[in-house]
Tab-separated table of C-alpha atoms and ligand atoms in Angstrom:
chain	number	residue	atom	x	y	z
W	1018	MET	CA	20.892	-2.296	-20.077
W	1019	THR	CA	17.594	-1.735	-23.001
W	1020	PHE	CA	14.927	-4.219	-23.179
W	1021	ALA	CA	16.374	-6.474	-26.601
W	1022	SER	CA	20.135	-6.726	-24.464
W	1023	MET	CA	17.700	-9.226	-21.822
W	1024	HIS	CA	16.311	-11.562	-25.172
W	1025	LEU	CA	12.870	-10.225	-24.313
W	1026	MET	CA	10.996	-11.927	-27.238
W	1027	PRO	CA	10.040	-9.122	-30.335
W	1028	GLN	CA	5.543	-9.040	-29.423
W	1029	LEU	CA	6.917	-7.785	-25.799
W	1030	LEU	CA	9.531	-5.659	-27.348
W	1031	GLN	CA	7.132	-3.924	-29.396
W	1032	SER	CA	4.266	-3.844	-25.852
W	1033	VAL	CA	6.937	-2.197	-23.761
W	1034	ALA	CA	8.182	0.304	-26.567
W	1035	LYS	CA	3.738	0.873	-26.941
W	1036	SER	CA	3.615	1.704	-23.176
W	1037	GLY	CA	6.232	4.672	-23.835
W	1038	TYR	CA	9.612	2.262	-21.720
W	1039	ALA	CA	12.206	3.566	-22.956
W	1040	SER	CA	14.614	1.806	-20.493
W	1041	PRO	CA	14.247	-0.816	-17.960
W	1042	THR	CA	14.334	0.205	-14.207
W	1043	PRO	CA	16.784	-1.684	-11.243
W	1044	ILE	CA	14.130	-3.732	-10.611
W	1045	GLN	CA	13.298	-5.418	-13.895
W	1046	ALA	CA	16.861	-5.189	-15.379
W	1047	ALA	CA	17.561	-7.359	-11.584
W	1048	THR	CA	15.453	-10.070	-12.436
W	1049	ILE	CA	13.942	-10.283	-16.009
W	1050	PRO	CA	16.843	-12.420	-16.773
W	1051	LEU	CA	16.907	-14.089	-13.290
W	1052	VAL	CA	12.434	-15.163	-13.999
W	1053	LEU	CA	13.122	-16.367	-18.003
W	1054	SER	CA	16.064	-18.101	-16.733
W	1055	GLY	CA	14.143	-20.085	-14.136
W	1056	ARG	CA	15.566	-19.038	-10.777
W	1057	ASP	CA	13.866	-18.044	-7.792
W	1058	VAL	CA	13.212	-14.868	-7.017
W	1059	LEU	CA	13.103	-12.753	-3.985
W	1060	GLY	CA	12.619	-9.051	-4.389
W	1061	CYS	CA	12.666	-6.279	-2.210
W	1062	ALA	CA	11.275	-2.868	-2.892
W	1063	GLN	CA	8.002	-1.282	-2.615
W	1064	THR	CA	5.204	-0.495	-6.063
W	1065	GLY	CA	6.029	2.143	-8.186
W	1066	THR	CA	9.639	1.312	-9.229
W	1067	GLY	CA	8.408	-1.192	-11.883
W	1068	LYS	CA	7.964	-4.209	-9.700
W	1069	THR	CA	4.799	-5.650	-12.481
W	1070	ALA	CA	6.706	-5.470	-15.543
W	1071	ALA	CA	9.442	-7.077	-13.751
W	1072	PHE	CA	7.587	-10.398	-12.881
W	1073	ALA	CA	5.667	-9.599	-15.926
W	1074	LEU	CA	7.351	-10.233	-18.772
W	1075	PRO	CA	9.625	-12.653	-18.491
W	1076	ILE	CA	6.431	-14.701	-17.407
W	1077	LEU	CA	4.888	-13.808	-20.317
W	1078	GLN	CA	7.291	-14.723	-22.335
W	1079	ASN	CA	8.385	-18.444	-20.986
W	1080	LEU	CA	4.906	-19.095	-21.247
W	1081	SER	CA	4.971	-18.570	-24.950
W	1082	ARG	CA	7.558	-20.845	-25.032
W	1083	ARG	CA	5.452	-23.724	-24.093
W	1084	PRO	CA	2.554	-23.249	-26.011
W	1085	VAL	CA	-0.139	-25.261	-24.812
W	1086	ARG	CA	-1.341	-27.817	-27.510
W	1087	PRO	CA	-4.564	-26.082	-30.191
W	1088	GLY	CA	-7.436	-27.812	-28.670
W	1089	ALA	CA	-5.835	-29.401	-25.113
W	1090	PRO	CA	-7.415	-28.221	-22.288
W	1091	ARG	CA	-5.585	-24.661	-21.096
W	1092	PRO	CA	-4.645	-24.915	-17.176
W	1093	ILE	CA	-3.165	-22.382	-14.982
W	1094	ARG	CA	0.194	-22.087	-16.096
W	1095	ALA	CA	0.945	-18.940	-13.488
W	1096	LEU	CA	-0.426	-17.983	-10.403
W	1097	ILE	CA	-0.259	-14.236	-8.724
W	1098	LEU	CA	-1.312	-13.432	-5.339
W	1099	THR	CA	-1.773	-10.261	-4.283
W	1100	PRO	CA	-3.150	-8.316	-0.634
W	1101	THR	CA	-5.888	-5.837	-2.566
W	1102	ARG	CA	-8.792	-6.433	-5.320
W	1103	GLU	CA	-7.291	-3.319	-7.431
W	1104	LEU	CA	-4.299	-4.148	-6.682
W	1105	ALA	CA	-5.053	-7.788	-8.607
W	1106	GLN	CA	-7.273	-5.768	-11.165
W	1107	GLN	CA	-3.995	-3.336	-12.587
W	1108	ILE	CA	-1.487	-6.288	-12.438
W	1109	GLN	CA	-4.343	-8.320	-14.779
W	1110	ASP	CA	-4.601	-4.900	-17.197
W	1111	ASN	CA	-0.261	-5.110	-16.419
W	1112	PHE	CA	-0.815	-9.199	-18.049
W	1113	VAL	CA	-2.864	-7.932	-20.483
W	1114	ALA	CA	-0.983	-4.840	-21.824
W	1115	TYR	CA	2.096	-6.553	-22.475
W	1116	GLY	CA	0.852	-10.170	-23.575
W	1117	ARG	CA	-1.398	-7.907	-26.130
W	1118	GLN	CA	-0.006	-9.328	-29.457
W	1119	LEU	CA	0.880	-13.309	-27.918
W	1120	ALA	CA	-1.617	-16.661	-27.263
W	1121	LEU	CA	-2.754	-16.613	-23.720
W	1122	PHE	CA	-5.448	-15.892	-21.638
W	1123	SER	CA	-5.643	-13.925	-17.919
W	1124	CYS	CA	-8.478	-13.345	-15.849
W	1125	VAL	CA	-8.704	-11.817	-12.172
W	1126	LEU	CA	-9.901	-13.762	-9.086
W	1127	PHE	CA	-11.506	-11.229	-6.275
W	1128	GLY	CA	-14.017	-10.410	-4.219
W	1129	GLY	CA	-16.608	-7.915	-3.914
W	1130	VAL	CA	-17.717	-8.850	-6.829
W	1131	ASN	CA	-20.671	-11.414	-7.989
W	1132	GLN	CA	-18.421	-14.506	-9.000
W	1133	ASN	CA	-20.253	-16.191	-11.885
W	1134	ALA	CA	-18.057	-14.010	-14.461
W	1135	GLN	CA	-14.007	-15.670	-13.045
W	1136	VAL	CA	-15.794	-19.090	-12.300
W	1137	GLU	CA	-17.021	-18.582	-16.313
W	1138	ALA	CA	-13.194	-17.354	-17.732
W	1139	LEU	CA	-11.939	-19.949	-15.757
W	1140	HIS	CA	-13.609	-22.590	-17.867
W	1141	ARG	CA	-12.330	-20.783	-20.374
W	1142	GLY	CA	-9.187	-21.547	-19.389
W	1143	ALA	CA	-6.594	-18.658	-18.327
W	1144	ASP	CA	-2.871	-19.693	-18.402
W	1145	ILE	CA	-3.116	-16.497	-15.798
W	1146	VAL	CA	-4.628	-15.997	-12.787
W	1147	VAL	CA	-4.250	-13.607	-10.738
W	1148	ALA	CA	-5.388	-13.308	-7.637
W	1149	CYS	CA	-5.961	-12.391	-4.437
W	1150	PRO	CA	-6.097	-14.594	-1.171
W	1151	GLY	CA	-9.544	-15.244	-0.133
W	1152	ARG	CA	-11.558	-14.964	-3.004
W	1153	LEU	CA	-9.174	-17.742	-4.812
W	1154	MET	CA	-9.445	-19.684	-1.562
W	1155	ASP	CA	-13.610	-19.862	-2.423
W	1156	LEU	CA	-12.970	-20.484	-5.450
W	1157	MET	CA	-10.256	-23.195	-4.468
W	1158	ASN	CA	-13.100	-25.104	-2.243
W	1159	GLN	CA	-16.136	-24.694	-4.604
W	1160	GLY	CA	-13.058	-26.281	-7.050
W	1161	TYR	CA	-13.123	-24.277	-9.776
W	1162	VAL	CA	-9.376	-23.624	-9.594
W	1163	ARG	CA	-6.412	-25.967	-9.625
W	1164	LEU	CA	-3.448	-25.989	-9.414
W	1165	ASP	CA	-1.767	-28.948	-10.259
W	1166	ASP	CA	-0.189	-27.192	-12.853
W	1167	VAL	CA	1.451	-24.104	-11.963
W	1168	GLU	CA	5.523	-23.553	-13.611
W	1169	THR	CA	5.049	-20.066	-11.404
W	1170	PHE	CA	4.305	-19.141	-8.767
W	1171	VAL	CA	3.917	-14.491	-7.765
W	1172	LEU	CA	3.971	-13.167	-4.044
W	1173	ASP	CA	3.062	-9.778	-4.202
W	1174	GLU	CA	3.136	-8.151	-1.257
W	1175	ALA	CA	4.343	-10.369	0.915
W	1176	ASP	CA	4.734	-7.907	3.723
W	1177	ARG	CA	0.881	-7.075	3.348
W	1178	MET	CA	-0.578	-9.696	3.086
W	1179	LEU	CA	0.607	-10.642	6.531
W	1180	ASP	CA	-0.898	-6.913	7.557
W	1181	MET	CA	-3.316	-7.941	6.738
W	1182	GLY	CA	-4.269	-11.366	7.641
W	1183	PHE	CA	-3.902	-13.297	4.193
W	1184	ILE	CA	-0.814	-14.981	5.401
W	1185	HIS	CA	-2.404	-18.429	6.351
W	1186	ASP	CA	-4.360	-18.296	3.088
W	1187	VAL	CA	-0.664	-18.295	1.225
W	1188	ARG	CA	0.255	-20.982	2.517
W	1189	ARG	CA	-2.374	-22.719	2.101
W	1190	ILE	CA	-2.978	-22.125	-1.059
W	1191	ALA	CA	1.283	-22.711	-1.480
W	1192	ALA	CA	0.625	-26.262	-0.333
W	1193	LYS	CA	-2.190	-26.908	-3.186
W	1194	LEU	CA	1.279	-25.979	-5.924
W	1195	PRO	CA	2.557	-27.908	-7.134
W	1196	PRO	CA	6.306	-29.876	-6.077
W	1197	LYS	CA	8.075	-28.262	-8.545
W	1198	HIS	CA	7.436	-24.662	-9.439
W	1199	GLN	CA	9.339	-21.226	-9.537
W	1200	THR	CA	8.705	-18.119	-7.022
W	1201	LEU	CA	9.023	-14.923	-6.805
W	1202	LEU	CA	7.612	-13.662	-3.755
W	1203	PHE	CA	8.409	-9.692	-3.277
W	1204	SER	CA	7.952	-7.116	-1.108
W	1205	ALA	CA	8.311	-3.933	0.242
W	1206	THR	CA	9.837	-4.627	3.791
W	1207	MET	CA	10.923	-7.775	5.313
W	1208	PRO	CA	9.531	-8.444	8.260
W	1209	PRO	CA	10.707	-11.829	10.133
W	1210	GLU	CA	7.362	-13.869	9.352
W	1211	VAL	CA	7.963	-12.899	5.682
W	1212	GLU	CA	11.483	-13.843	5.956
W	1213	THR	CA	10.152	-16.995	7.487
W	1214	LEU	CA	7.393	-17.072	4.626
W	1215	ALA	CA	10.655	-17.212	1.887
W	1216	MET	CA	12.695	-18.899	3.596
W	1217	GLN	CA	9.773	-22.190	3.468
W	1218	LEU	CA	8.830	-21.497	-0.029
W	1219	LEU	CA	11.685	-20.565	-1.984
W	1220	HIS	CA	14.533	-23.062	-3.231
W	1221	ASN	CA	18.868	-20.795	-3.673
W	1222	PRO	CA	17.180	-18.005	-4.375
W	1223	GLU	CA	18.578	-14.266	-6.006
W	1224	THR	CA	18.046	-11.747	-4.254
W	1225	VAL	CA	17.302	-8.310	-5.608
W	1226	LYS	CA	16.899	-5.034	-3.807
W	1227	VAL	CA	15.375	-1.847	-4.517
W	1228	ASP	CA	14.656	1.256	-3.043
W	1229	PRO	CA	13.743	-0.008	0.630
W	1230	VAL	CA	10.797	1.686	1.620
W	1231	SER	CA	12.377	4.719	3.985
W	1232	SER	CA	13.650	6.746	1.120
W	1233	PRO	CA	10.424	7.808	-0.520
W	1234	VAL	CA	11.195	9.002	-4.776
W	1235	GLU	CA	13.261	11.940	-4.696
W	1236	ALA	CA	11.011	13.737	-7.070
W	1237	ILE	CA	8.674	13.988	-4.402
W	1238	GLU	CA	8.807	17.742	-3.299
W	1239	GLN	CA	6.999	16.749	0.455
W	1240	THR	CA	5.983	19.957	2.677
W	1241	LEU	CA	4.030	19.698	5.662
W	1242	TYR	CA	1.710	22.535	7.030
W	1243	TYR	CA	0.127	22.874	11.219
W	1244	VAL	CA	-3.080	23.203	10.725
W	1245	ASP	CA	-6.459	22.121	13.637
W	1246	LYS	CA	-8.041	19.520	12.653
W	1247	ALA	CA	-11.248	22.109	12.302
W	1248	ASN	CA	-9.038	24.254	10.024
W	1249	LYS	CA	-7.677	20.929	7.148
W	1250	LYS	CA	-11.350	21.602	5.389
W	1251	HIS	CA	-10.518	25.202	4.764
W	1252	LEU	CA	-7.401	24.461	3.583
W	1253	LEU	CA	-7.123	21.786	2.114
W	1254	ALA	CA	-9.511	23.767	-0.584
W	1255	GLN	CA	-7.833	26.597	-0.558
W	1256	LEU	CA	-4.229	23.826	-1.688
W	1257	LEU	CA	-7.076	22.760	-4.226
W	1258	ARG	CA	-7.815	25.663	-6.375
W	1259	GLU	CA	-4.315	26.138	-7.092
W	1260	PRO	CA	-3.369	25.414	-10.406
W	1261	GLU	CA	-0.763	23.386	-9.927
W	1262	VAL	CA	-2.332	20.993	-8.527
W	1263	GLU	CA	-3.574	18.624	-12.070
W	1264	ASN	CA	-5.343	15.731	-9.911
W	1265	ALA	CA	-4.914	15.062	-5.975
W	1266	LEU	CA	-5.515	11.993	-3.511
W	1267	VAL	CA	-6.368	12.846	-0.909
W	1268	PHE	CA	-4.988	10.428	2.479
W	1269	SER	CA	-8.079	10.229	5.351
W	1270	ARG	CA	-7.422	7.244	8.241
W	1271	THR	CA	-10.847	7.055	8.639
W	1272	ARG	CA	-13.011	5.250	6.376
W	1273	HIS	CA	-16.704	8.317	7.688
W	1274	GLY	CA	-13.461	10.415	8.139
W	1275	ALA	CA	-12.619	10.249	3.988
W	1276	ASP	CA	-16.610	10.452	3.307
W	1277	ARG	CA	-16.287	13.435	5.511
W	1278	ILE	CA	-13.847	15.359	4.168
W	1279	VAL	CA	-15.889	14.423	0.143
W	1280	ARG	CA	-19.195	16.450	1.330
W	1281	ASP	CA	-16.731	19.606	3.205
W	1282	LEU	CA	-15.355	19.497	-0.403
W	1283	ALA	CA	-18.212	19.372	-2.065
W	1284	ARG	CA	-19.527	22.549	0.460
W	1285	ALA	CA	-16.812	24.321	-1.065
W	1286	GLY	CA	-17.286	23.903	-5.078
W	1287	ILE	CA	-14.550	20.958	-4.682
W	1288	PRO	CA	-16.275	17.257	-6.665
W	1289	ALA	CA	-14.746	14.511	-4.954
W	1290	ALA	CA	-15.207	10.562	-4.959
W	1291	ALA	CA	-14.603	8.597	-2.462
W	1292	ILE	CA	-12.543	4.615	-2.351
W	1293	HIS	CA	-12.661	2.849	0.906
W	1294	GLY	CA	-13.407	-0.097	2.340
W	1295	ASP	CA	-16.935	0.640	3.497
W	1296	LYS	CA	-17.786	0.829	-0.569
W	1297	SER	CA	-19.124	-1.864	-2.885
W	1298	GLN	CA	-16.409	-2.864	-5.016
W	1299	ASN	CA	-17.680	-1.592	-8.480
W	1300	ALA	CA	-17.817	1.353	-6.296
W	1301	ARG	CA	-14.280	1.593	-5.484
W	1302	GLN	CA	-13.362	1.036	-9.622
W	1303	ALA	CA	-15.836	3.270	-11.114
W	1304	ALA	CA	-14.661	5.414	-8.428
W	1305	LEU	CA	-10.971	4.155	-8.952
W	1306	ASP	CA	-12.008	4.776	-13.049
W	1307	SER	CA	-13.227	7.719	-13.755
W	1308	PHE	CA	-9.846	8.965	-11.677
W	1309	LYS	CA	-7.711	7.560	-13.847
W	1310	ARG	CA	-9.738	9.363	-16.835
W	1311	GLY	CA	-9.362	12.486	-15.720
W	1312	ASP	CA	-13.439	13.015	-15.257
W	1313	ASN	CA	-12.797	14.093	-11.033
W	1314	LYS	CA	-9.644	15.837	-9.768
W	1315	VAL	CA	-9.984	15.143	-6.722
W	1316	LEU	CA	-9.523	11.083	-5.498
W	1317	VAL	CA	-10.121	10.235	-1.271
W	1318	ALA	CA	-9.198	7.595	-0.254
W	1319	THR	CA	-7.489	5.166	2.835
W	1320	ASP	CA	-5.078	3.118	3.344
W	1321	ILE	CA	-6.327	1.160	0.825
W	1322	ALA	CA	-5.366	2.627	-1.243
W	1323	ALA	CA	-1.582	3.955	0.015
W	1324	ARG	CA	0.177	0.950	-1.729
W	1325	GLY	CA	0.162	-0.318	-5.184
W	1326	ILE	CA	-2.261	1.986	-6.639
W	1327	ASP	CA	-1.173	3.163	-10.318
W	1328	ILE	CA	-2.477	7.017	-11.499
W	1329	ALA	CA	0.352	7.869	-14.011
W	1330	GLY	CA	0.810	11.414	-14.073
W	1331	LEU	CA	-0.571	12.851	-10.063
W	1332	SER	CA	0.375	15.925	-8.994
W	1333	HIS	CA	0.058	15.729	-5.788
W	1334	VAL	CA	-0.897	13.606	-3.211
W	1335	PHE	CA	-2.330	15.075	0.133
W	1336	ASN	CA	-1.906	13.623	3.577
W	1337	TYR	CA	-5.271	15.479	5.157
W	1338	ASP	CA	-4.093	12.866	8.267
W	1339	LEU	CA	-1.456	11.027	8.759
W	1340	PRO	CA	-0.604	7.688	9.540
W	1341	ASN	CA	-0.214	5.325	12.501
W	1342	GLU	CA	2.571	3.805	10.833
W	1343	PRO	CA	4.653	5.839	9.478
W	1344	GLU	CA	6.495	2.884	6.867
W	1345	ALA	CA	1.728	4.059	5.939
W	1346	TYR	CA	3.416	7.398	5.057
W	1347	VAL	CA	6.128	6.598	2.786
W	1348	HIS	CA	3.372	4.070	0.249
W	1349	ARG	CA	1.163	7.212	0.410
W	1350	ILE	CA	3.479	9.466	-0.890
W	1351	GLY	CA	4.507	6.913	-3.049
W	1352	ARG	CA	1.332	7.736	-5.358
W	1353	THR	CA	2.950	10.640	-7.683
W	1354	GLY	CA	6.936	10.965	-8.090
W	1355	ARG	CA	5.948	7.949	-9.729
W	1356	ALA	CA	7.819	6.232	-12.934
W	1357	GLY	CA	10.410	9.349	-12.625
W	1358	ARG	CA	7.535	11.830	-12.431
W	1359	ALA	CA	8.061	15.032	-10.750
W	1360	GLY	CA	4.880	15.329	-7.649
W	1361	LYS	CA	4.210	17.244	-5.292
W	1362	ALA	CA	2.820	15.593	-1.047
W	1363	VAL	CA	0.899	18.200	1.294
W	1364	SER	CA	0.107	17.078	5.055
W	1365	PHE	CA	-1.355	18.659	7.755
W	1366	CYS	CA	-0.723	17.636	10.895
W	1367	CYS	CA	-2.729	18.444	14.125
W	1368	ILE	CA	-1.595	18.880	17.495
W	1369	ASP	CA	-3.144	15.490	18.118
W	1370	GLU	CA	-0.736	14.266	15.246
W	1371	ILE	CA	2.616	15.581	16.797
W	1372	LYS	CA	3.376	11.303	17.753
W	1373	GLN	CA	3.337	9.796	14.225
W	1374	LEU	CA	4.600	13.203	12.133
W	1375	GLY	CA	7.992	12.528	14.626
W	1376	GLN	CA	7.971	8.594	13.521
W	1377	ILE	CA	7.925	10.165	10.113
W	1378	GLU	CA	10.363	11.883	10.392
W	1379	LYS	CA	12.931	9.216	12.154
W	1380	LEU	CA	12.536	6.551	9.303
W	1381	ILE	CA	12.210	9.059	6.248
W	1382	ARG	CA	15.233	10.858	8.647
W	1383	ARG	CA	14.861	14.373	7.610
W	1384	ARG	CA	12.433	17.231	8.675
W	1385	LEU	CA	9.610	17.532	6.821
W	1386	PRO	CA	9.771	21.521	5.163
W	1387	VAL	CA	6.690	23.672	6.706
W	1388	LYS	CA	5.036	26.254	5.208
W	1389	GLU	CA	2.598	28.903	6.679
W	1390	SER	CA	-1.207	29.194	6.236
W	1391	PRO	CA	-3.274	31.457	6.952
W	1392	TRP	CA	-4.919	28.767	9.116
W	1393	PRO	CA	-1.889	28.393	11.624
W	1394	MET	CA	-1.656	25.603	14.822
W	1395	GLU	CA	-3.207	27.612	17.280
W	1396	VAL	CA	-4.755	24.499	19.162
W	1397	THR	CA	-1.350	23.627	21.267
W	1398	THR	CA	-3.485	21.190	23.826
W	1399	PRO	CA	-3.934	17.470	22.960
W	1400	SER	CA	-8.090	16.075	22.776
W	1401	GLU	CA	-7.642	13.860	25.930
W	1402	PRO	CA	-8.083	10.764	25.135
W	1403	LYS	CA	-10.722	7.897	25.391
W	1404	PRO	CA	-12.459	7.168	28.393
W	1405	ARG	CA	-11.068	3.341	27.979
W	1406	GLY	CA	-12.524	0.334	30.632
W	1407	PRO	CA	-10.427	-0.699	33.701
W	1408	ARG	CA	-6.382	-0.873	33.242
W	1409	PRO	CA	-6.369	-4.613	32.895
W	1410	GLU	CA	-3.511	-6.679	35.784
W	1411	LYS	CA	-0.034	-8.132	34.064
W	1412	VAL	CA	0.154	-11.324	34.526
W	1413	ASP	CA	2.500	-14.193	33.554
W	1414	ARG	CA	2.111	-17.590	30.779
W	1415	GLN	CA	0.642	-19.283	34.734
W	1416	GLY	CA	-2.272	-16.322	34.858
W	1417	ASN	CA	0.423	-15.211	38.102
W	1418	ALA	CA	0.036	-11.390	38.576
W	1419	VAL	CA	3.206	-9.513	37.338
W	1420	ALA	CA	4.380	-5.783	38.906
W	1421	ALA	CA	3.947	-2.922	36.295
W	1422	LYS	CA	7.264	-1.718	34.792
W	1423	PRO	CA	7.291	2.095	35.717
W	1424	PRO	CA	5.932	4.576	32.713
W	1425	ARG	CA	8.657	5.585	29.806
W	1426	PRO	CA	10.454	8.786	30.794
W	1427	GLN	CA	8.560	11.589	27.843
W	1428	VAL	CA	9.920	12.777	24.658
W	1429	ALA	CA	9.395	16.554	24.778
W	1430	PRO	CA	7.180	16.756	21.084
W	1431	ARG	CA	8.044	19.042	18.256
W	1432	MET	CA	5.467	22.141	18.247
W	1433	PRO	CA	5.155	24.485	15.420
W	1434	ALA	CA	6.994	27.752	15.118
W	1435	LYS	CA	3.964	29.358	15.398
W	1436	ALA	CA	1.841	27.687	17.702
W	1437	LYS	CA	0.519	29.784	20.269
W	1438	LEU	CA	0.192	28.603	23.590
W	1439	PRO	CA	-2.917	28.916	25.435
W	1440	ALA	CA	-2.612	31.725	28.554
W	1441	GLY	CA	-1.339	30.721	31.217
W	1442	GLY	CA	0.300	27.773	29.200
W	1443	GLN	CA	3.469	25.953	28.990
W	1444	PRO	CA	6.930	26.930	29.722
W	1445	ILE	CA	8.799	26.851	26.637
W	1446	THR	CA	12.078	26.154	25.335
W	1447	ILE	CA	12.871	27.103	21.746
W	1448	GLY	CA	15.293	25.099	19.905
W	1449	LYS	CA	18.616	25.240	17.744
W	1450	ASP	CA	16.503	24.851	14.820
W	1451	GLY	CA	14.182	27.767	15.784
W	1452	ARG	CA	10.815	25.847	16.643
W	1453	MET	CA	9.531	25.616	20.416
W	1454	ARG	CA	9.849	23.123	23.015
W	1455	PRO	CA	7.144	22.272	25.974
W	1456	THR	CA	9.525	22.362	28.117
W	1457	ALA	CA	6.943	21.662	32.055
W	1458	PRO	CA	5.409	20.280	32.585
W	1459	GLN	CA	5.476	17.303	30.789
W	1460	GLN	CA	1.553	15.417	29.715
W	1461	PRO	CA	1.609	12.155	31.353
W	1462	PRO	CA	1.647	9.064	29.486
W	1463	ALA	CA	-1.542	8.287	27.733
W	1464	PRO	CA	-2.661	4.443	29.937
W	1465	ARG	CA	-0.843	1.074	27.728
W	1466	PRO	CA	-2.369	-1.738	27.563
W	1467	GLN	CA	-0.741	-4.556	30.078
W	1468	SER	CA	-1.938	-7.854	29.194
W	1469	ARG	CA	-2.090	-9.825	25.813
W	1470	SER	CA	-5.777	-9.237	26.071
W	1471	ALA	CA	-5.522	-5.574	25.812
W	1472	LEU	CA	-4.003	-5.467	23.214
W	1473	ALA	CA	-5.597	-4.229	19.552
W	1474	LYS	CA	-6.204	-7.831	17.655
W	1475	PRO	CA	-4.485	-8.085	14.433
W	1476	VAL	CA	-6.554	-8.116	10.894
W	1477	GLN	CA	-8.887	-11.562	10.684
W	1478	ARG	CA	-9.112	-13.291	8.482
W	1479	VAL	CA	-14.045	-12.416	8.486
W	1480	ASN	CA	-12.764	-9.778	7.027
W	1481	ARG	CA	-11.134	-11.802	4.145
W	1482	HIS	CA	-14.257	-11.900	2.355
W	1483	ARG	CA	-15.510	-8.141	2.489
W	1484	ARG	CA	-11.173	-7.553	1.326
W	1485	GLY	CA	-10.285	-10.176	-1.400
B	527	LIG	P1	4.506	-0.485	-10.571
B	527	LIG	O1	5.819	-0.621	-10.039
B	527	LIG	O2	5.266	-2.310	-11.302
B	527	LIG	O3	3.163	-0.392	-9.991
B	527	LIG	O4	5.604	-0.049	-11.458
B	527	LIG	C1	5.132	2.378	-11.725
B	527	LIG	C2	5.070	2.282	-12.864
B	527	LIG	O5	5.820	2.681	-13.759
B	527	LIG	C3	3.936	2.050	-13.765
B	527	LIG	O6	2.589	3.706	-14.547
B	527	LIG	C4	4.907	1.475	-15.144
B	527	LIG	O7	3.160	1.587	-16.111
B	527	LIG	C5	5.297	2.285	-14.746
B	527	LIG	N1	6.821	1.706	-15.983
B	527	LIG	C6	7.540	0.160	-15.771
B	527	LIG	N2	8.434	-0.080	-16.443
B	527	LIG	C7	8.619	1.113	-16.412
B	527	LIG	C8	9.705	1.918	-17.248
B	527	LIG	N3	10.854	0.787	-18.139
B	527	LIG	N4	9.994	3.734	-17.801
B	527	LIG	C9	9.346	3.591	-17.455
B	527	LIG	N5	7.918	3.852	-16.571
B	527	LIG	C10	7.415	1.877	-15.918
């Protein structure tokens, strides 16, 4: 299959060639003809598969085949909703690049920056609007945005919208669309809430499925170092100095952690910048741009940058901390090895992260190959869990006390081959794979919250303005 055989117009074929794309990726080959024919599409695809061009190219073609009359007002005819500002900017950049020879205008709307420039762009007229839900809702409420003329609605990263608490905004926005329009919904995973949303928004859709999230790109070489928390900074500095590391994205679990890594690297003489939710949008974009230009070799990020961000030719991803959600591992390492290129993903695991490692290996259905370093893991006793409040009593819906379930039996954690057990430590068993595992006594299970109110709250809408 070629782009020409999909009947793309000559201007788009030239843009595609200029972008260096020789042939369509599988998601493009499947999606472009469907979108051109006006069908609704449910796309199950992770980022890095060429998803953006899969919807941007046919949208540009459909819109330019139905031009607005010269001098007539220019209403919004395509709306793309995406969860993060970086992703919104990236999608907008792609629309600009692919549509450079077409008489179409696009603009991007996201929070964290002054709205004036965005309002001006809307007043000038935009055929295509790429937006984060929070800022779009704000501008709709202020009367700057009307969606009556939208012909194509794209919901990108629907599962992430759900995680970030945007799903209600998405529903409110979708309710303002005209009754007849085309909808394209993309999601890397299909949790039940996204399936329900898809059933509500899509009409007789075609389903296109590419690379589920559990399969990281084959071109990525993955390795693992067992290393104590305190030594991670030394190991990272040493690995970053290796000549094969052209540029590296380092993932930290927390914002403070990301700032600390930047400071530690600076002390080791390695300049780095951080992007995370505590930084202003301008600072985030500036750090990302300078990294993409190659001014900075190292970018440290929280999971805000794990999805969608496209950094051409990223040679290495480092998981300084393992993520709590195993899917995030796949998204993180997917920043490298994009569009068929090779890439390396290096993960650090300390004793407190053995559980996360097990979940990741279960998800990707393989063991990460272990490498040795001058800083082998020596601490084999997990840190004490932070003290919590009194254990809440479990009650049923009527408020009556319910007997607690007996604790689940603990699965023996995986231990690193080099781990030194403390003096007088636990007896160990050496498994068939040559790895040491403690046999007994085992750690008592961490206390689990028993009532709904004690569970961590999902991301609330109060974060909306900060995030988008
Ligand atoms: P996306 O999944 O849209 O974020 O795209 C991931 C990367 O693939 C981006 O760097 C695109 O420029 C690149 N890309 C998109 N389509 C193609 C293609 N047909 N051939 C090669 N690279 C592509």
